[in-house]
Coordinates of C-alpha atoms in Angstrom, one line a residue:
X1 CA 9.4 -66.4 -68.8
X2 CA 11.0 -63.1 -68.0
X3 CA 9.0 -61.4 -70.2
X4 CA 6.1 -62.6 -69.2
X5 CA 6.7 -61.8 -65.7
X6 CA 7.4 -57.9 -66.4
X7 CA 4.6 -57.7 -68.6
X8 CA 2.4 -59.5 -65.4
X9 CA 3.5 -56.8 -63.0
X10 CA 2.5 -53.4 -62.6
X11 CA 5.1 -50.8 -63.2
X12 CA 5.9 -48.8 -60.5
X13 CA 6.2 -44.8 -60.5
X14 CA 9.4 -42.5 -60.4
X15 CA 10.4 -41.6 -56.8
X16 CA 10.9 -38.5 -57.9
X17 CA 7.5 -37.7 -59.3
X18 CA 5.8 -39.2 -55.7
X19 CA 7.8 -36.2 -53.7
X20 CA 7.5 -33.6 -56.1
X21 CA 3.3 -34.3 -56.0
X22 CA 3.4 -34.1 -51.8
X23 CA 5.3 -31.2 -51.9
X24 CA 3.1 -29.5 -54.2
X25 CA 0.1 -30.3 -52.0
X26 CA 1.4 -29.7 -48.6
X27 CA 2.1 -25.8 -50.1
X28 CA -1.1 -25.7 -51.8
X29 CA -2.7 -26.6 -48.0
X30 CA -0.2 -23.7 -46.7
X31 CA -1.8 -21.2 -48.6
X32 CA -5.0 -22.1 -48.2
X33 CA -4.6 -22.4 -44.3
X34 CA -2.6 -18.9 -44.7
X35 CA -5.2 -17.1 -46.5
X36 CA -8.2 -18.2 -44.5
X37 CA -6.6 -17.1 -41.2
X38 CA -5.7 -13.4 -42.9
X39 CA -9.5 -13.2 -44.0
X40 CA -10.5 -14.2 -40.5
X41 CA -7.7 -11.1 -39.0
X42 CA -9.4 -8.8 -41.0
X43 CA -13.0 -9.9 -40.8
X44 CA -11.7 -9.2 -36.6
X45 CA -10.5 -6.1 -37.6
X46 CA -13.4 -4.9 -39.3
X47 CA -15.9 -5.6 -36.8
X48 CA -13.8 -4.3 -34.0
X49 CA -13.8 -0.7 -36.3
X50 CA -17.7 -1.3 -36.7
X51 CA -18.9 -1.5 -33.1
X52 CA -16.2 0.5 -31.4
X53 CA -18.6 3.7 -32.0
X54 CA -21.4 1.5 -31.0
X55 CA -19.6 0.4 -27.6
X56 CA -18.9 3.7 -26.6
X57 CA -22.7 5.1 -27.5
X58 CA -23.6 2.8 -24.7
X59 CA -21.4 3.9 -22.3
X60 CA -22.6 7.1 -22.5
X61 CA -26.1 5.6 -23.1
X62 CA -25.8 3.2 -19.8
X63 CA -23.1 4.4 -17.3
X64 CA -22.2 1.9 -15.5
X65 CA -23.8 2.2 -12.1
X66 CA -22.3 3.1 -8.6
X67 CA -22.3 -0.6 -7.2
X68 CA -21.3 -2.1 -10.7
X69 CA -18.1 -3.9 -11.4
X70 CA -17.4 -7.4 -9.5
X71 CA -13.6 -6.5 -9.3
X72 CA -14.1 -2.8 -8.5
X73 CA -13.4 -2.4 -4.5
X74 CA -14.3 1.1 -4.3
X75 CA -18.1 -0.4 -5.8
X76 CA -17.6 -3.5 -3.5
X77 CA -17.2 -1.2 -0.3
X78 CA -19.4 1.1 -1.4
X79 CA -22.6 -1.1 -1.3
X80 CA -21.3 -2.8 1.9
X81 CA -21.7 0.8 3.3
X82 CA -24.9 1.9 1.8
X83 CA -26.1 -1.8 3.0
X84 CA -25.1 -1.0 6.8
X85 CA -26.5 2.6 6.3
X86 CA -30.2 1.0 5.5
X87 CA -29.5 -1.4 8.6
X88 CA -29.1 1.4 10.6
X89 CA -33.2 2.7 10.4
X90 CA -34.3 -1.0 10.7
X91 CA -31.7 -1.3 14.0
X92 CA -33.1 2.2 15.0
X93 CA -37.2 1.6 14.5
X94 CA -36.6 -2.0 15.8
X95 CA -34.9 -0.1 19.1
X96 CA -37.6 2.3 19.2
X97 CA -40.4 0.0 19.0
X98 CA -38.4 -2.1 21.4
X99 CA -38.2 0.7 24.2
X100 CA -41.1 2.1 23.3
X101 CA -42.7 -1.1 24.2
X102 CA -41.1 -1.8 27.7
X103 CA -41.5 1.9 29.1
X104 CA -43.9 2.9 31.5
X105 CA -46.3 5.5 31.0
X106 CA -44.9 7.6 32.7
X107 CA -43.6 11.0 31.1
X108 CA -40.5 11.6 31.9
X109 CA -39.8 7.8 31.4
X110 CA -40.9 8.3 28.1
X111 CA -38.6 11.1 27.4
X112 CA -36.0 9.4 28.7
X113 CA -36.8 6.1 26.5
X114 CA -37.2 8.1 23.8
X115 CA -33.0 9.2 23.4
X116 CA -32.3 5.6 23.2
X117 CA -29.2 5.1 21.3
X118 CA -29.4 1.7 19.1
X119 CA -26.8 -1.0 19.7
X120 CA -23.7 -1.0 17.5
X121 CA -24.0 -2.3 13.5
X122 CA -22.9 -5.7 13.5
X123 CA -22.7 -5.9 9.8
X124 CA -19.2 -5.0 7.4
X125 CA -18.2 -1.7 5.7
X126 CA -15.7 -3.3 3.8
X127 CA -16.9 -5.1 0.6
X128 CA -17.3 -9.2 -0.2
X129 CA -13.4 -9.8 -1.3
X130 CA -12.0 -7.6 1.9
X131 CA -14.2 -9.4 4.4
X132 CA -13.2 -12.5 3.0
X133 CA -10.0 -12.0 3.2
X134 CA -10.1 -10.5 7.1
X135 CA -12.2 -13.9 8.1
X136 CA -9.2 -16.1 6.0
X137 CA -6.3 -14.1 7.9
X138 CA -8.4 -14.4 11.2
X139 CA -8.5 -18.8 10.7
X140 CA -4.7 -18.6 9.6
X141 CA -4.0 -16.8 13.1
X142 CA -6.6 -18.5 15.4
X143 CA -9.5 -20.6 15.6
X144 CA -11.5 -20.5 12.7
X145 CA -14.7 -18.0 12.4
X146 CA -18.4 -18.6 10.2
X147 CA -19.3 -15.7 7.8
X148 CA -23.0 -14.8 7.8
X149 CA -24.1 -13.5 4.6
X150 CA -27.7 -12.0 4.5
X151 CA -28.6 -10.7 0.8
X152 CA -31.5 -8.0 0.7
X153 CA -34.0 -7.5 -1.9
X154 CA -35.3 -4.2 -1.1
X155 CA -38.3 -4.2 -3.3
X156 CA -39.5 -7.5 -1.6
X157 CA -42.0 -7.2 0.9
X158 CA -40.9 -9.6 3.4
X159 CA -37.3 -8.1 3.8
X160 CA -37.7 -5.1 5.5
X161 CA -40.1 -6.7 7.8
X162 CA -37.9 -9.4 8.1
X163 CA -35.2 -7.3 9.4
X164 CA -37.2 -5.3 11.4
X165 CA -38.4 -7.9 13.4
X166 CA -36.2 -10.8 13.2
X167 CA -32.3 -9.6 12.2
X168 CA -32.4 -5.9 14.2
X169 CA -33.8 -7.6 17.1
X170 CA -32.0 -7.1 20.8
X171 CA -31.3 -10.6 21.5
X172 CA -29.9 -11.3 17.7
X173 CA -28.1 -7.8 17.5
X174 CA -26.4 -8.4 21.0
X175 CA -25.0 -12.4 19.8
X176 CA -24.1 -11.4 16.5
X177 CA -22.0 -7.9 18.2
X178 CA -20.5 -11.0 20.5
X179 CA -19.2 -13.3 18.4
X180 CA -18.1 -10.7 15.5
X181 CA -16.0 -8.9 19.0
X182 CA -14.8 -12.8 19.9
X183 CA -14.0 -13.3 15.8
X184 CA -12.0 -9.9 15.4
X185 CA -10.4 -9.7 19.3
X186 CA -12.2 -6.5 20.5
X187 CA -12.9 -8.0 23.7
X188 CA -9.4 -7.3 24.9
X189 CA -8.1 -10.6 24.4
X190 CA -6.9 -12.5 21.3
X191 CA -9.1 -13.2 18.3
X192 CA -11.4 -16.4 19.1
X193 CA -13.9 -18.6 17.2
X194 CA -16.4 -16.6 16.4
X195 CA -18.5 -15.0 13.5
X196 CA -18.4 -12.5 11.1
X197 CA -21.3 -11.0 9.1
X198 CA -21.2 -8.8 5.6
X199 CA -24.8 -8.3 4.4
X200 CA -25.4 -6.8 0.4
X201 CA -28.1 -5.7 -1.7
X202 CA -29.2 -7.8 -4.7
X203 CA -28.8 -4.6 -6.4
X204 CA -25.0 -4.7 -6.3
X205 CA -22.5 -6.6 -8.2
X206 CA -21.7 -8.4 -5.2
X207 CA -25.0 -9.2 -3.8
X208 CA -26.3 -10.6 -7.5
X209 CA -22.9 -12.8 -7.7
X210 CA -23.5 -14.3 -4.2
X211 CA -27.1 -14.7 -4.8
X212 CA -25.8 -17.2 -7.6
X213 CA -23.1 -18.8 -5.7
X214 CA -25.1 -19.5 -2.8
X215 CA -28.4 -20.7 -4.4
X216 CA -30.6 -17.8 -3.4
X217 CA -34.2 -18.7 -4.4
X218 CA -36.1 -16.6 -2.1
X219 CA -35.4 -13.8 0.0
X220 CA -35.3 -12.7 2.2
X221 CA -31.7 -14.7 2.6
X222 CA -29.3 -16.4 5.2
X223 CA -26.6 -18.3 5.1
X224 CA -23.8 -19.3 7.5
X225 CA -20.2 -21.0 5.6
X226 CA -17.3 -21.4 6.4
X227 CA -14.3 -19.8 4.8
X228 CA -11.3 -21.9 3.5
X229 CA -8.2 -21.2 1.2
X230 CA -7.9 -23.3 -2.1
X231 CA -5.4 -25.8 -1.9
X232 CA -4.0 -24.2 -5.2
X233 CA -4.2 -22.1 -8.2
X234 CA -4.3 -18.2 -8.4
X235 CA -6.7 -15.5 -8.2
X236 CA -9.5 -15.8 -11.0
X237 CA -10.9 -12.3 -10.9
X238 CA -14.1 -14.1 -12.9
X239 CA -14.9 -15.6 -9.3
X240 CA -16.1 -13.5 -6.3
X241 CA -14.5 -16.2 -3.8
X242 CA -11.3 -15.6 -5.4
X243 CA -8.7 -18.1 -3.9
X244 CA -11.1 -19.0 -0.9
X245 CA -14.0 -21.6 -1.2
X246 CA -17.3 -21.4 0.7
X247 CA -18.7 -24.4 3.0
X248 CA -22.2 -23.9 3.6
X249 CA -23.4 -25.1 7.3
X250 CA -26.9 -23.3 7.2
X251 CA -29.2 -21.8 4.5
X252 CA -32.0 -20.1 5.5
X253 CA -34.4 -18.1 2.3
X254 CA -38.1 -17.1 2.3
X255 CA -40.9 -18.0 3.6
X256 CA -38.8 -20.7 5.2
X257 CA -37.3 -17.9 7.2
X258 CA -39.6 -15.3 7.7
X259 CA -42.0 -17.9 9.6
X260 CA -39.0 -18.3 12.0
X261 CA -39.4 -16.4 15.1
X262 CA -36.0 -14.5 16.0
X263 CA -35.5 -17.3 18.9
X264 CA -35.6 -19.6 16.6
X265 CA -33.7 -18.0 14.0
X266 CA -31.0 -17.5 16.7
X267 CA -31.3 -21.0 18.1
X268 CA -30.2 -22.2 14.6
X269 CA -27.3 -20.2 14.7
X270 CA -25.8 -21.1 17.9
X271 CA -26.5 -24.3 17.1
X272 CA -24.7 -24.4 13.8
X273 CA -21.6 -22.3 16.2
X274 CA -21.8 -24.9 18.6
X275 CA -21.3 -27.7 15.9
X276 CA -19.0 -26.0 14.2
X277 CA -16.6 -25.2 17.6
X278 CA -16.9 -28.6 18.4
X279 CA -15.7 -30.1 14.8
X280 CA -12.7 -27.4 15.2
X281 CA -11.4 -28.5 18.7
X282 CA -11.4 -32.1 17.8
X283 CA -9.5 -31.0 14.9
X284 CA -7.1 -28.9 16.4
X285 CA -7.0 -31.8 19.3
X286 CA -6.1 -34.5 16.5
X287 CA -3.6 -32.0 15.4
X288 CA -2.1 -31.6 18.9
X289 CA -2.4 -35.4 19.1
X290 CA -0.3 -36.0 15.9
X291 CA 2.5 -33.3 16.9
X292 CA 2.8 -34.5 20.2
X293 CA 3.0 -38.3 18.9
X294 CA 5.9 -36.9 16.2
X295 CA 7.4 -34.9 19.5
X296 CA 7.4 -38.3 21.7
X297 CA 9.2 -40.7 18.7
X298 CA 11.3 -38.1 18.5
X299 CA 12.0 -37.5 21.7
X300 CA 12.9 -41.5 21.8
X301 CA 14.8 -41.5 19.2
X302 CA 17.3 -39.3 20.2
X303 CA 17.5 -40.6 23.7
X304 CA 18.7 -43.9 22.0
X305 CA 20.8 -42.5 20.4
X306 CA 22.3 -41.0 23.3
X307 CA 22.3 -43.9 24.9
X308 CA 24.6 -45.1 22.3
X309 CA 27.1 -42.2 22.2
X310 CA 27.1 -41.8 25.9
X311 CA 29.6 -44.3 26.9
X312 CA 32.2 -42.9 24.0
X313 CA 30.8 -38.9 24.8
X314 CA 31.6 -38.8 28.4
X315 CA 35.3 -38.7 28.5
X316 CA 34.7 -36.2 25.3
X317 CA 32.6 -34.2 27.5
X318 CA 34.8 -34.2 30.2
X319 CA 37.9 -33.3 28.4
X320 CA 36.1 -30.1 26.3
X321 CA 35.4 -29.5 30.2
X322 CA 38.7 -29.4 31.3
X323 CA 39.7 -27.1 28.4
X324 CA 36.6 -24.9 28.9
X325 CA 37.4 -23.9 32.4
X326 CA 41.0 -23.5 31.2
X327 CA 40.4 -21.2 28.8
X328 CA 38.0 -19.0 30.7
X329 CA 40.1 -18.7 33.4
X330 CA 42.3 -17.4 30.7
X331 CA 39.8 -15.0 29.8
X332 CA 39.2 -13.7 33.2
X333 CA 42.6 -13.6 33.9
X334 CA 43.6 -11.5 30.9
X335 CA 40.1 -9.7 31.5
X336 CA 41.1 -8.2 34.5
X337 CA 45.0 -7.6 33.8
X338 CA 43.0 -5.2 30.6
X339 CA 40.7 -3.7 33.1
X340 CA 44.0 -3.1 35.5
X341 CA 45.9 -1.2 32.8
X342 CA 42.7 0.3 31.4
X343 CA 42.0 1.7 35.0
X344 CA 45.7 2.3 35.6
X345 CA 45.8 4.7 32.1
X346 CA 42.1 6.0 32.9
X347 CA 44.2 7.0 36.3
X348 CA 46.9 8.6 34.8
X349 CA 45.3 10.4 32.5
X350 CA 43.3 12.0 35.3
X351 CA 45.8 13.1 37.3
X352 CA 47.3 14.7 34.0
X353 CA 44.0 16.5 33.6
X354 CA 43.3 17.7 37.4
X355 CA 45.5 20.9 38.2
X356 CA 45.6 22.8 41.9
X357 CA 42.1 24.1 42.6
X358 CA 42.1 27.9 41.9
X359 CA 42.7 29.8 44.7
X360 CA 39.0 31.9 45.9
X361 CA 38.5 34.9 44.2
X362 CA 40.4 34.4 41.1
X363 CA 38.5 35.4 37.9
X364 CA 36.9 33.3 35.9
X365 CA 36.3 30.1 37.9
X366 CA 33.7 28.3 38.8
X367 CA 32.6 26.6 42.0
X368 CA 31.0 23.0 41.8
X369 CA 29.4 21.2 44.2
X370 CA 29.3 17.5 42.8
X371 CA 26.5 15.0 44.9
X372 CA 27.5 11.9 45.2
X373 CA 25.0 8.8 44.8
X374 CA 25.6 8.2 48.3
X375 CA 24.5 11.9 49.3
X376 CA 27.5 13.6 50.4
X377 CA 28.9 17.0 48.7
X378 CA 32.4 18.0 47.3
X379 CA 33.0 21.7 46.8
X380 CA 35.5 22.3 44.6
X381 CA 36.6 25.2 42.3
X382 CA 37.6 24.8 38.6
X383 CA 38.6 27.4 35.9
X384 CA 35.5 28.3 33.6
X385 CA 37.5 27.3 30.6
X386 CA 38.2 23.6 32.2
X387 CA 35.9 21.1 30.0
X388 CA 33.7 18.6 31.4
X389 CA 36.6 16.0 31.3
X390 CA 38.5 17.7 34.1
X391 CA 35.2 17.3 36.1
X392 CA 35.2 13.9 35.5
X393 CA 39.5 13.5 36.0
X394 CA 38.7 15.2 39.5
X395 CA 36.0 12.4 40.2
X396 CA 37.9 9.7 39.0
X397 CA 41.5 10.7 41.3
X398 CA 38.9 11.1 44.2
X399 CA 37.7 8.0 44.4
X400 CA 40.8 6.4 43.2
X401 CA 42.3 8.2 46.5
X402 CA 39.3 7.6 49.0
X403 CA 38.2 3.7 47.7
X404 CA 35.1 4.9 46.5
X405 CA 34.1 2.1 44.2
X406 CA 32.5 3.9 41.0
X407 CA 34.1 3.6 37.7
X408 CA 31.1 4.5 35.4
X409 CA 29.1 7.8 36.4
X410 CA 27.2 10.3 34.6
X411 CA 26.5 13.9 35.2
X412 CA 23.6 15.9 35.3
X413 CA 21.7 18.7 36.8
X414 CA 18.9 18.5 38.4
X415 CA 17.4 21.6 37.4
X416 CA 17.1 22.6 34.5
X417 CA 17.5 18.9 33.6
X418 CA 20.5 18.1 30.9
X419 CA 22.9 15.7 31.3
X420 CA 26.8 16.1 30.1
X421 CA 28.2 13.3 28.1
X422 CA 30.3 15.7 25.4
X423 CA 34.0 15.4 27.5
X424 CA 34.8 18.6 25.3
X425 CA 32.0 20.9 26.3
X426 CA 33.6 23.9 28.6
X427 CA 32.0 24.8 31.8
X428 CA 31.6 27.7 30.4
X429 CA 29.6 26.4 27.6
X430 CA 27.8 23.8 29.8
X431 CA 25.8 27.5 31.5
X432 CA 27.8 26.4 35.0
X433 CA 29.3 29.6 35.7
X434 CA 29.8 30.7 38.5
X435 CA 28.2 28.3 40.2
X436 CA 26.5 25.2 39.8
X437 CA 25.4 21.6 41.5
X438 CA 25.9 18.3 39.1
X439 CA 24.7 15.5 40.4
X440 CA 27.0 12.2 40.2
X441 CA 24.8 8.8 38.8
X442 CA 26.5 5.6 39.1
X443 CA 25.7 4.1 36.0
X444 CA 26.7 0.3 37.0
X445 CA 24.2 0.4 40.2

């Protein structure tokens, strides 16, 4: 029966075989794995030797042009400039055609017309990413203020008329100069809600980028957003927002816009400013509410627990009182016994210092007449060698001896003016020989 049960089963393979066949295949796999990766490093290699030459025949082929390079802010602020610069004939034939229009026919009315500076430019210099950031530092500080983009095809025929009669207008030019003073603060008081605008060329990196951001179809192009930070992540230098995200409140592109008269274009906008000032004062008044809700449960809490402590604090209190008043009546008792002996030595010192007034007509002195703050006039004479201290000593023993109550002074003369604070300076060296009038200041008045 034994035998016939081995011979039934199926014999069963060395352990030692089994590991030495996975072993063998998991290093064959190795090396496959190894040598496909150092083909593909070279094959990388090679290529990147092939069309280097290539790469840099089109540089030199196709230089990159002056408002190329989405990252480049030199580029980015460059065609913000240029942009402005072209605004600047539509805002000047538009202001022309404008006073042209409303003069008389008079001649010297016309001349007088004629020198008619246009309004200021309310457009950007600086490029996409730096107006961006101003309008995100702006909402961090203050109310929150829309960005108006415009993007300009300059090779459409509607744009240029489009600005010309619509955007360089008086009435649009004079709102968009007041909200972009009320956004940045230029009307002398802090920054407000208001509204900034940066304007680009489709021709620049900046203008093509927004154009596909924004969902240009048409142009010309207008859109008012609002700016906010990304609630995380860092800069991706792939995206023209960079770490702010755009909400669009109005979009405004073609036909669709050049149909619009510049009332209407404007009405639109103060409408959308309207909306938007209103959605940011009810948040800013839910915000109050909620901090003034946290200020009142705290304001309860602590009063309870007040009431709780008070009964065991007061006799606390009144104790730390006690010993309060105690030990600054210590202070102002040793205070003043300091200020005694610090007067008493100041005293002594002085009268150390002062000497008998020369007699008149020895050499070398010099004859002071020292004002006092209340107006009246010591004469006195002093060697030329004496220093500025013994000036001071002599001031210090005369009102000691006449209850004049002045303990820090300054002196000075009036003409040329120079004050003497160095104790060690000579009259001699101080330019009061012979004679000379210092005026006594009362620095504790």
């Amino acid at each position: 029966a034994a035998a016939a049960a081995a011979a039934s089963s199926p014999a069963a393979p060395p352990s030692g075989n089994v590991s030495r066949s996975d072993s063998a295949t998991n290093t064959a796999g190795n090396n496959s794995t190894s040598i496909v990766a150092k083909i593909y490093l070279l094959l990388t290699l090679l290529l990147k030797i092939i069309f280097y030459p290539l790469r840099k025949i089109s540089q030199l082929a196709f230089p990159p042009g002056p408002y190329d390079g989405l990252t480049s802010s030199t580029a980015s602020d460059r065609a913000a400039r240029d942009f402005v610069a072209l605004f600047r004939t539509y805002l000047a034939a538009a202001t022309a055609s404008s006073s042209s229009s409303s003069s008389s026919s008079s001649t010297l009315e016309n001349a007088n017309t004629a020198n008619v500076s246009p309004p200021p430019n309310p457009f950007s210099t600086e490029g996409y990413r730096a107006t961006l950031a101003d309008v995100a530092s702006t909402s961090s500080s203050g109310p929150s203020p829309l960005l108006l983009v415009y993007l300009h095809a300059p090779h459409h025929p509607d744009c240029a008329a489009f600005c010309r009669r619509t955007l360089a207008s008086s009435k649009m030019i004079r709102c968009l100069n007041d909200l972009e003073a009320t956004a940045s603060g230029t009307h002398g008081g802090s920054r407000g809600q208001g509204m900034r605008c940066f304007g680009a060329s489709v021709h620049s990196a900046d203008g093509r980028h927004l154009a596909q951001s924004l969902g240009a179809a048409a142009y010309p192009f207008l859109c008012l957003v609002n700016v906010k930070s990304r609630s995380g992540g860092g800069s991706n230098e792939s995206n023209i927002h960079g770490n702010y995200a755009l909400e669009v409140y109005l979009r405004m592109q073609g036909r669709q816009l050049t149909n619009l008269s510049p009332d209407t274009v404007l009405a639109y906008l103060q409408t959308v400013m309207r909306q938007h000032g209103a959605a940011a004062a009810e948040v800013e008044s839910r915000r109050l509410q909620r901090e003034e809700e946290a200020l009142l449960r705290q304001e309860q809490d602590r009063e309870y627990r007040e009431a709780l402590e008070a009964d065991r604090a007061r006799e606390a209190a009144r104790q730390a009182e006690r010993e309060k008043g105690e030990e600054a009546q210590r202070e102002q008792e040793e205070a003043e016994r300091l200020a005694q002996e610090e007067r008493e030595d100041g005293l002594a010192r002085a009268l150390s210092l002062v000497g008998d007034e020369p007699p008149a007509g020895t050499a070398d002195t010099v004859r002071i007449r020292l004002t006092l703050p209340n107006g009246r006039r010591i004469d006195r004479r002093f060697h030329a060698d004496d220093t500025i201290e013994v000036v001071r000593a002599f001031l210090i023993v005369h009102f000691h001896e006449n209850g004049v109550d002045i303990a820090n002074f300054s002196l000075s003369t009036s003409f040329p003016k120079r004050t003497y604070d160095d104790p060690a300076v000579t009259l001699r060296e101080g330019d009061l020989v012979p004679q000379a009038v210092l005026m006594v200041q009362d620095l504790d008045s």
